[in-house]
mmCIF file of C-alpha atoms in Angstrom:
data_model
loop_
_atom_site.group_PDB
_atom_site.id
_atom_site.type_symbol
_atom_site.label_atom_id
_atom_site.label_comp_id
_atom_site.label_asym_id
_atom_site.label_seq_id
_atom_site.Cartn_x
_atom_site.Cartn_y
_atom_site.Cartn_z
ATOM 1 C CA UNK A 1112 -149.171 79.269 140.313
ATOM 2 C CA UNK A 1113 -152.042 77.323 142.160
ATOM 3 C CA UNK A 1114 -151.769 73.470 142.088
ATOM 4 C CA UNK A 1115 -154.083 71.862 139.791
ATOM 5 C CA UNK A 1116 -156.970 70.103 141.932
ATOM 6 C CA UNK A 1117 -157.177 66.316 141.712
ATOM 7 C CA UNK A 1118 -160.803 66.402 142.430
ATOM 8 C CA UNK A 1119 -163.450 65.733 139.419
ATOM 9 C CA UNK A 1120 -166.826 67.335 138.650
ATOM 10 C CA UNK A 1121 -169.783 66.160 140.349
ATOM 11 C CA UNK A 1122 -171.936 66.782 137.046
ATOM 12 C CA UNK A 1123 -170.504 67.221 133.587
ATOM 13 C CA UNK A 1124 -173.367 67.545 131.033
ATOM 14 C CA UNK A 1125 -172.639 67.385 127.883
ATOM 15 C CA UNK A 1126 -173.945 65.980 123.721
ATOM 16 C CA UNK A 1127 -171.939 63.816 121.732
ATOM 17 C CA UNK A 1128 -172.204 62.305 117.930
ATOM 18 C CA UNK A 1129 -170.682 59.133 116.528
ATOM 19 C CA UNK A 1130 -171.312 57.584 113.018
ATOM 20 C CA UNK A 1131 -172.618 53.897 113.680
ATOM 21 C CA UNK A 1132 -170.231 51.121 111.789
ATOM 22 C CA UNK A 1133 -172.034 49.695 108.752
ATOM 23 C CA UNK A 1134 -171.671 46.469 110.005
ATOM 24 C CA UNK A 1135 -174.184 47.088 112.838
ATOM 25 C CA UNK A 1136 -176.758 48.944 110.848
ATOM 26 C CA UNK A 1137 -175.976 46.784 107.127
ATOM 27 C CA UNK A 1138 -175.053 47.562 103.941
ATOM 28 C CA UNK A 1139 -171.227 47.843 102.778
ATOM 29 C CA UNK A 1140 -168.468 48.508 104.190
ATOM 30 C CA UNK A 1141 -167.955 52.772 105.574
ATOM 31 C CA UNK A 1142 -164.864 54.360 104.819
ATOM 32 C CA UNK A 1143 -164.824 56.857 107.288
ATOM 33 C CA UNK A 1144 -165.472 57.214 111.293
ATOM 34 C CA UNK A 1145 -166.694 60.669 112.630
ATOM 35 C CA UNK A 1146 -166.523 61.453 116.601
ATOM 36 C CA UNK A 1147 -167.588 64.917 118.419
ATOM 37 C CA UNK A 1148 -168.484 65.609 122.213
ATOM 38 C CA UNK A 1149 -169.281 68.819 123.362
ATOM 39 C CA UNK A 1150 -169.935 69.112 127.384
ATOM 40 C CA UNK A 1151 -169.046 71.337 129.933
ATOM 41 C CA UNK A 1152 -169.766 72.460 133.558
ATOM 42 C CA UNK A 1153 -170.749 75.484 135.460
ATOM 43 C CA UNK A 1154 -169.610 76.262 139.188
ATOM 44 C CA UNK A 1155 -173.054 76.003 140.023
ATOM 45 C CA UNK A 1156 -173.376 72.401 139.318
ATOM 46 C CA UNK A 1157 -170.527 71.637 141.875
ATOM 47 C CA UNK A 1158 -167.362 72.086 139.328
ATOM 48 C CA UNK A 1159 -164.078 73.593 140.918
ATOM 49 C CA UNK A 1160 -163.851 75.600 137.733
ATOM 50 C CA UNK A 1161 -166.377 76.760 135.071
ATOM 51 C CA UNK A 1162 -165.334 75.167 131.601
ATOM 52 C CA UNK A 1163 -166.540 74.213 128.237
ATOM 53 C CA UNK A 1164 -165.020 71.832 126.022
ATOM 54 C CA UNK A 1165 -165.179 70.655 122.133
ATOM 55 C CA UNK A 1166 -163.468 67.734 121.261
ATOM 56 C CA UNK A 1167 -163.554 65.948 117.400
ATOM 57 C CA UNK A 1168 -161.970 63.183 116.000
ATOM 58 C CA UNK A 1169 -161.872 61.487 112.464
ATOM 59 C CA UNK A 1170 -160.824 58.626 110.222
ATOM 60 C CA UNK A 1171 -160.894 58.340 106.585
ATOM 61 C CA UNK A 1172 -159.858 55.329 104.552
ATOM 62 C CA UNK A 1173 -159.283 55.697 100.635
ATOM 63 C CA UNK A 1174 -158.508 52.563 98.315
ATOM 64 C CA UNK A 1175 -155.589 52.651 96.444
ATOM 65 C CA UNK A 1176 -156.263 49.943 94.241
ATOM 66 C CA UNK A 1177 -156.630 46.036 95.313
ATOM 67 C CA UNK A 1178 -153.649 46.086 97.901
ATOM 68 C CA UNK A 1179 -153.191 49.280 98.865
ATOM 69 C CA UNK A 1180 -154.987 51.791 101.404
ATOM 70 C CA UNK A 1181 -154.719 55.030 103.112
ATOM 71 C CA UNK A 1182 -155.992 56.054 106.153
ATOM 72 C CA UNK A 1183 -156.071 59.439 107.679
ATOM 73 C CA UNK A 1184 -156.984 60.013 111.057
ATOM 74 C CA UNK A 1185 -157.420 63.581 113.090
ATOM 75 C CA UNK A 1186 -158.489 64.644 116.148
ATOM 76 C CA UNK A 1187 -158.862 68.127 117.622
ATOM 77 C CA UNK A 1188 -160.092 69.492 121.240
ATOM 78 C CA UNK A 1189 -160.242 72.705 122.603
ATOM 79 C CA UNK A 1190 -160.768 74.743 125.716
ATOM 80 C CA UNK A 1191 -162.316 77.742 127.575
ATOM 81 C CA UNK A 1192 -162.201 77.778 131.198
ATOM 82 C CA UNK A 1193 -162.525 80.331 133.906
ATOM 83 C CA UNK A 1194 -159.502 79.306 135.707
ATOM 84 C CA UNK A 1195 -157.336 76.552 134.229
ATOM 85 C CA UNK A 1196 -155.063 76.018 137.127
ATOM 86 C CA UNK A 1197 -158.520 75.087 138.636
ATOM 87 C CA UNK A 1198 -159.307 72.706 136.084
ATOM 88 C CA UNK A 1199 -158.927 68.798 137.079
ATOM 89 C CA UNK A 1200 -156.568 66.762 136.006
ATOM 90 C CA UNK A 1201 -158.664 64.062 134.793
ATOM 91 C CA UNK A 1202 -160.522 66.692 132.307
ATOM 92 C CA UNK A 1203 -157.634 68.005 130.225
ATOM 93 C CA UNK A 1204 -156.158 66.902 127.072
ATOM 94 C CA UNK A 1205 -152.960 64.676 126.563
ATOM 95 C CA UNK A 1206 -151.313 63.482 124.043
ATOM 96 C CA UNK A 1207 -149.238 60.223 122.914
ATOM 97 C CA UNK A 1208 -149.907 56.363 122.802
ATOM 98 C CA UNK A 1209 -151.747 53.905 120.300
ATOM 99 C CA UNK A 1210 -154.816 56.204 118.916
ATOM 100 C CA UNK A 1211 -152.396 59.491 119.339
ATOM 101 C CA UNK A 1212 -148.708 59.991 118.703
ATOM 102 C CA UNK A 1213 -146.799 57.083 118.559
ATOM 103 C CA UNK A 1214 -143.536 56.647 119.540
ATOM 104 C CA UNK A 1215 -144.442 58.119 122.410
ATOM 105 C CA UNK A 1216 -145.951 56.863 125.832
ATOM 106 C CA UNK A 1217 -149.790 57.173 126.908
ATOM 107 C CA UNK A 1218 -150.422 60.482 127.930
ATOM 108 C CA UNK A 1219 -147.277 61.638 127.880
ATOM 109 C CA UNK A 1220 -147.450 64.894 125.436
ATOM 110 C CA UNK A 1221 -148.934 68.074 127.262
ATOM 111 C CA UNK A 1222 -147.561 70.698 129.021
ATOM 112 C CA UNK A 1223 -145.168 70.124 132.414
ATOM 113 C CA UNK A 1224 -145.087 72.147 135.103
ATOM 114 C CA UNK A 1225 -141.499 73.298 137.061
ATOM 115 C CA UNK A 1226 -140.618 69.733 138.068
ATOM 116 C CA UNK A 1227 -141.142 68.110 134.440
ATOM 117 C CA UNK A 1228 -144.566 66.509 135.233
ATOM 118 C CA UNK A 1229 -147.292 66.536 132.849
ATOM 119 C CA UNK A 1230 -150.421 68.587 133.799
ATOM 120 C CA UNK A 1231 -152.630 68.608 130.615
ATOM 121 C CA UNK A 1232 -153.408 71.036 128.323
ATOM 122 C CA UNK A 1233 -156.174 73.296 127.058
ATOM 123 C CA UNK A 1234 -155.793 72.530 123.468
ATOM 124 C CA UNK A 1235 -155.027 68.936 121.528
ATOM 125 C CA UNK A 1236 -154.187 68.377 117.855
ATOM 126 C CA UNK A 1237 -153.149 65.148 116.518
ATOM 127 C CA UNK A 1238 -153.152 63.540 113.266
ATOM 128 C CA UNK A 1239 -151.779 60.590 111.531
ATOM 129 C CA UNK A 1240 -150.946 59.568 108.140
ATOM 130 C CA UNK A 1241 -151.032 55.090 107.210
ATOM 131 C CA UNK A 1242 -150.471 53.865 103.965
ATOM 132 C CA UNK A 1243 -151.520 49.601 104.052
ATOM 133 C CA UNK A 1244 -150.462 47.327 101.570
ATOM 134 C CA UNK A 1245 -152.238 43.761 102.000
ATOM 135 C CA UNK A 1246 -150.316 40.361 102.264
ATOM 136 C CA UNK A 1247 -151.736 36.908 101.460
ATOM 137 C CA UNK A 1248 -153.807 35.565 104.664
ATOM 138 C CA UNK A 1249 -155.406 38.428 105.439
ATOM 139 C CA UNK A 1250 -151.893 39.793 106.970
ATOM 140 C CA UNK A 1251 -150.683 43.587 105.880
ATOM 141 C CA UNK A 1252 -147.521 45.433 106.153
ATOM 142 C CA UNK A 1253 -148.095 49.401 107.373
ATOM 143 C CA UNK A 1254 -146.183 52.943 107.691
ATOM 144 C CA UNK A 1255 -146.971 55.681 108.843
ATOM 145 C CA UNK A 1256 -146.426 59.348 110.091
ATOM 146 C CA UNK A 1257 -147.855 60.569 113.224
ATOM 147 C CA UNK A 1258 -147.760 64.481 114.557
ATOM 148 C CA UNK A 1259 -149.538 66.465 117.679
ATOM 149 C CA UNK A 1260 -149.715 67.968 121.013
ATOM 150 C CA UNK A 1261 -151.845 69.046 124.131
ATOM 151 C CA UNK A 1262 -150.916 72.190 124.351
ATOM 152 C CA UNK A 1263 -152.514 76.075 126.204
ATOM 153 C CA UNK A 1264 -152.222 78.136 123.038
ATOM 154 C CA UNK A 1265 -153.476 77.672 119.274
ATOM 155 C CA UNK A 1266 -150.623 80.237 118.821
ATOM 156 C CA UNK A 1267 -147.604 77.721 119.952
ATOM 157 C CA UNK A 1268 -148.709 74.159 119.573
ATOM 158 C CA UNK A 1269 -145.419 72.665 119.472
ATOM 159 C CA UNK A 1270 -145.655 69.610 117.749
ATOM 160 C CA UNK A 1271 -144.682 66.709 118.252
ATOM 161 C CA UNK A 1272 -144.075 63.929 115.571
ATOM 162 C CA UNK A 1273 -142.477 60.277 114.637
ATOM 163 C CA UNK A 1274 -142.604 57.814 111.819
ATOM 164 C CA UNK A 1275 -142.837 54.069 112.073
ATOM 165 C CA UNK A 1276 -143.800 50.337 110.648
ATOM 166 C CA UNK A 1277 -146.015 48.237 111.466
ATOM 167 C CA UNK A 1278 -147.586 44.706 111.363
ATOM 168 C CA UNK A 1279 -151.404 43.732 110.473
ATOM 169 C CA UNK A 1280 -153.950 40.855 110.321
ATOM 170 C CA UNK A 1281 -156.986 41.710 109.287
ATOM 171 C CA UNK A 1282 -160.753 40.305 110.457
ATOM 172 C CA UNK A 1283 -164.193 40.359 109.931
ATOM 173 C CA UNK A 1284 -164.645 43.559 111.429
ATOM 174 C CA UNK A 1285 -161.200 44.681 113.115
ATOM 175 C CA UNK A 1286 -157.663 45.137 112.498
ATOM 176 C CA UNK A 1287 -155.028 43.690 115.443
ATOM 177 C CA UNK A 1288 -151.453 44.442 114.467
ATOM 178 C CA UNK A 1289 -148.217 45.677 116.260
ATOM 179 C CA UNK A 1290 -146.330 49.030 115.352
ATOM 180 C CA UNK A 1291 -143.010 50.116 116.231
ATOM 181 C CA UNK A 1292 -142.483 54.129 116.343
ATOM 182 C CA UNK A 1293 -139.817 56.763 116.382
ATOM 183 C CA UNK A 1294 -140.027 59.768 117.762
ATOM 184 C CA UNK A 1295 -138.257 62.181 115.581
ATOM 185 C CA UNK A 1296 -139.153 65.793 117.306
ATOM 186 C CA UNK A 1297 -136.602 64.600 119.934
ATOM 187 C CA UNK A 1298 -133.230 63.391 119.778
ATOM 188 C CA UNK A 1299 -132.305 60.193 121.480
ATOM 189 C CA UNK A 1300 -135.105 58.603 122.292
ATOM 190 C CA UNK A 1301 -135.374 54.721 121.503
ATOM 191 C CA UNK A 1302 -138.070 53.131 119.932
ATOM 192 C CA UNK A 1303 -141.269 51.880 120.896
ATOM 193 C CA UNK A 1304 -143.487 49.056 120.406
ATOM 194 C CA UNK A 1305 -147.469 49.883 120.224
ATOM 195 C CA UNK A 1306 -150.386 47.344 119.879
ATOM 196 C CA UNK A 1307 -152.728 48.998 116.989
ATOM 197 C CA UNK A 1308 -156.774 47.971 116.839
ATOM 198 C CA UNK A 1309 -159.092 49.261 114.768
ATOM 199 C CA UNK A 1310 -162.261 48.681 113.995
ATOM 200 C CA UNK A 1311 -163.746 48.208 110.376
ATOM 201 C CA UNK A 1312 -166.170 50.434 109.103
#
């Protein structure tokens, strides 16, 4: 098949909604984040492939009782494209890292092409499951199950997933922490360490 182009769009309009913290507009603290972008690109507008694009993403945090919570977090994307082998690089979905699948590296989850490169996908799914319990000093203790993909077809995601623990201190209005993940979809692999930030909301 064709070689996907390198080049990017010249123009890539597009609308996007984000729910604002509650720490920048007042009141108490949200439990939940909400993301969605839809944008897109005609030829006409200087494109090397007509495409639109949808991509969501969520968090929501439920209180267990004084020292425990649980957070769920999702995100979804999807495709349609004239000519995907068309499509840049730089505007398909991947999969793997901090905010994705971990134990896993950055970007590292989409489909490869003969020579075992990744080229992106059409499609993403990813989701993640945290249970928190809190530690004296503001510290926490966390684990967690993470699954997802970039993938072309809704049809055959093939997911990936891992499990792992991690560490927490907790401020004002972020979490810092480290994680360390393993992936469990493939044999063999060796664990990896992740830096995890989050905002509070």
């Amino acid at each position: 098949g064709a070689e996907p182009s390198q080049t990017d769009f010249l123009l890539i309009p597009g609308i996007s909604y984000s729910s604002l913290p509650s720490y920048v507009v007042g009141g108490r603290a949200r439990p939940y984040f909400l993301y969605a972008e839809l944008r897109g690109s005609p030829s006409t507008l200087g494109s090397d492939s007509s495409f639109l694009q949808i991509r969501a993403q969520g968090e929501r945090i439920f209180d267990l009782g004084p020292l425990w919570t649980l957070r769920l977090r999702a995100e979804i994307g999807a495709s349609r494209v004239a000519d995907f082998s068309r499509l840049p690089v730089s505007q398909r979905f991947f999969a793997g890292g901090e905010r994705s699948v971990r134990g896993f590296a950055l970007n590292e989850l989409s489909p490869k092409d003969e020579t075992g490169a990744n080229i992106g996908g059409e499609n993403l799914a990813a989701g993640s499951i945290e249970l928190t319990r809190a530690l004296p000093r503001n510290f926490g203790v966390a684990a967690f199950y993470d699954i997802g993909n970039a993938f072309d077809s809704f049809a055959d995601p093939q997911f990936e997933y891992s499990v792992g623990l991690g560490v927490r201190y907790n401020v004002a209005v972020a979490s810092f922490g480290v994680d360390v993940a393993q992936a469990l979809s493939e044999s063999g692999r060796s664990p990896r360490v992740h830096l995890f930030i989050s905002t509070q909301f």
